[in-house]
Coordinates of C-alpha atoms in Angstrom, one line a residue:
M925 CA -62.2 -210.1 -106.3
L926 CA -60.4 -206.8 -105.2
Q927 CA -59.8 -204.3 -108.4
S928 CA -56.2 -202.9 -108.5
R929 CA -55.7 -199.3 -108.8
K930 CA -55.6 -198.2 -112.2
R931 CA -52.3 -196.6 -113.4
P932 CA -52.1 -194.4 -116.6
S933 CA -49.9 -195.8 -119.4
L934 CA -46.2 -194.8 -119.4
W935 CA -46.4 -193.4 -122.7
L936 CA -49.2 -190.7 -121.7
C937 CA -47.0 -189.8 -118.7
I938 CA -44.1 -189.0 -120.9
L939 CA -46.4 -187.2 -123.5
L940 CA -47.8 -185.0 -120.8
D941 CA -44.2 -184.3 -119.4
A942 CA -43.2 -183.4 -123.1
I943 CA -46.1 -181.1 -123.3
G944 CA -44.9 -179.5 -120.0
C945 CA -41.3 -179.0 -121.5
A946 CA -42.6 -177.7 -124.9
S947 CA -42.8 -174.1 -123.6
Y948 CA -39.1 -173.9 -124.1
V949 CA -39.5 -174.3 -128.0
V950 CA -41.0 -171.0 -128.2
P951 CA -39.2 -168.6 -125.9
A952 CA -41.4 -165.5 -126.0
L953 CA -44.5 -167.7 -125.2
G954 CA -42.8 -170.0 -122.7
E955 CA -43.8 -168.5 -119.5
L956 CA -47.1 -167.3 -120.5
S957 CA -48.1 -170.7 -121.7
D958 CA -47.1 -172.1 -118.4
I959 CA -49.6 -170.0 -116.7
V960 CA -52.2 -171.8 -118.7
W961 CA -50.6 -175.2 -118.5
A962 CA -50.0 -175.3 -114.9
P963 CA -53.7 -175.6 -113.5
V964 CA -54.5 -177.8 -116.6
S965 CA -51.6 -180.4 -115.8
A966 CA -52.3 -180.4 -112.2
A967 CA -55.8 -181.2 -112.8
I968 CA -54.9 -183.9 -115.4
F969 CA -52.3 -185.2 -112.8
Y970 CA -54.9 -185.5 -110.1
F971 CA -57.5 -187.3 -112.4
L972 CA -54.9 -189.6 -113.6
F973 CA -53.4 -190.8 -110.2
G974 CA -56.0 -190.1 -107.7
G975 CA -55.6 -190.5 -104.1
R976 CA -53.0 -189.2 -102.0
V977 CA -50.5 -189.4 -105.0
G978 CA -52.8 -187.4 -107.2
V979 CA -53.3 -184.8 -104.5
L980 CA -49.7 -184.3 -103.6
G981 CA -48.5 -184.8 -107.0
G982 CA -51.0 -182.3 -108.4
I983 CA -49.6 -179.7 -106.0
V984 CA -45.9 -180.4 -107.1
D985 CA -46.9 -180.6 -110.7
F986 CA -48.6 -177.1 -110.4
L987 CA -45.7 -175.6 -108.7
E988 CA -43.2 -177.1 -111.2
E989 CA -45.0 -175.8 -114.2
A990 CA -45.7 -172.3 -112.4
F991 CA -42.2 -171.7 -111.5
P992 CA -39.6 -170.6 -114.1
S993 CA -36.9 -173.0 -115.3
T994 CA -38.3 -176.0 -113.4
D995 CA -40.3 -177.3 -116.3
I996 CA -37.7 -180.1 -117.0
I997 CA -38.6 -182.2 -114.0
P998 CA -40.7 -185.1 -115.4
T999 CA -43.4 -185.0 -112.8
F1000 CA -45.9 -187.5 -114.6
T1001 CA -43.1 -190.3 -115.2
I1002 CA -41.8 -190.0 -111.7
A1003 CA -45.2 -190.5 -110.3
W1004 CA -45.9 -193.4 -112.8
I1005 CA -42.5 -195.0 -111.5
Y1006 CA -43.6 -194.5 -107.9
R1007 CA -47.0 -196.1 -108.5
R1008 CA -45.4 -199.0 -110.2
V1009 CA -42.9 -199.6 -107.4
T1010 CA -45.6 -199.4 -104.8
D1011 CA -48.1 -201.5 -106.6
R1012 CA -45.3 -204.0 -106.9
R1013 CA -44.5 -204.0 -103.2
K1014 CA -48.1 -204.5 -102.5
G1015 CA -48.4 -207.5 -105.0
E1016 CA -51.0 -205.6 -107.4
L1017 CA -48.9 -205.8 -110.5

């Protein structure tokens, strides 16, 4: 029997997106915390999604966290939706 691709939970994706947006809570530490969070977030993204989605999404996630004023994009949640749609189309859901 073929094992389907593993998809992280939606709640985990929302939590990780919220952590990325949390830099706006403390204005003075905002951009400094993004410097630390960007590579960590990209690595987490890669390990959660894997494959082409993990690589491309990790790069996009890194850039989104590294550039100012783009933290609001819910990269993890968008990837979760993409993975769910593609799994449904392939009949793996």
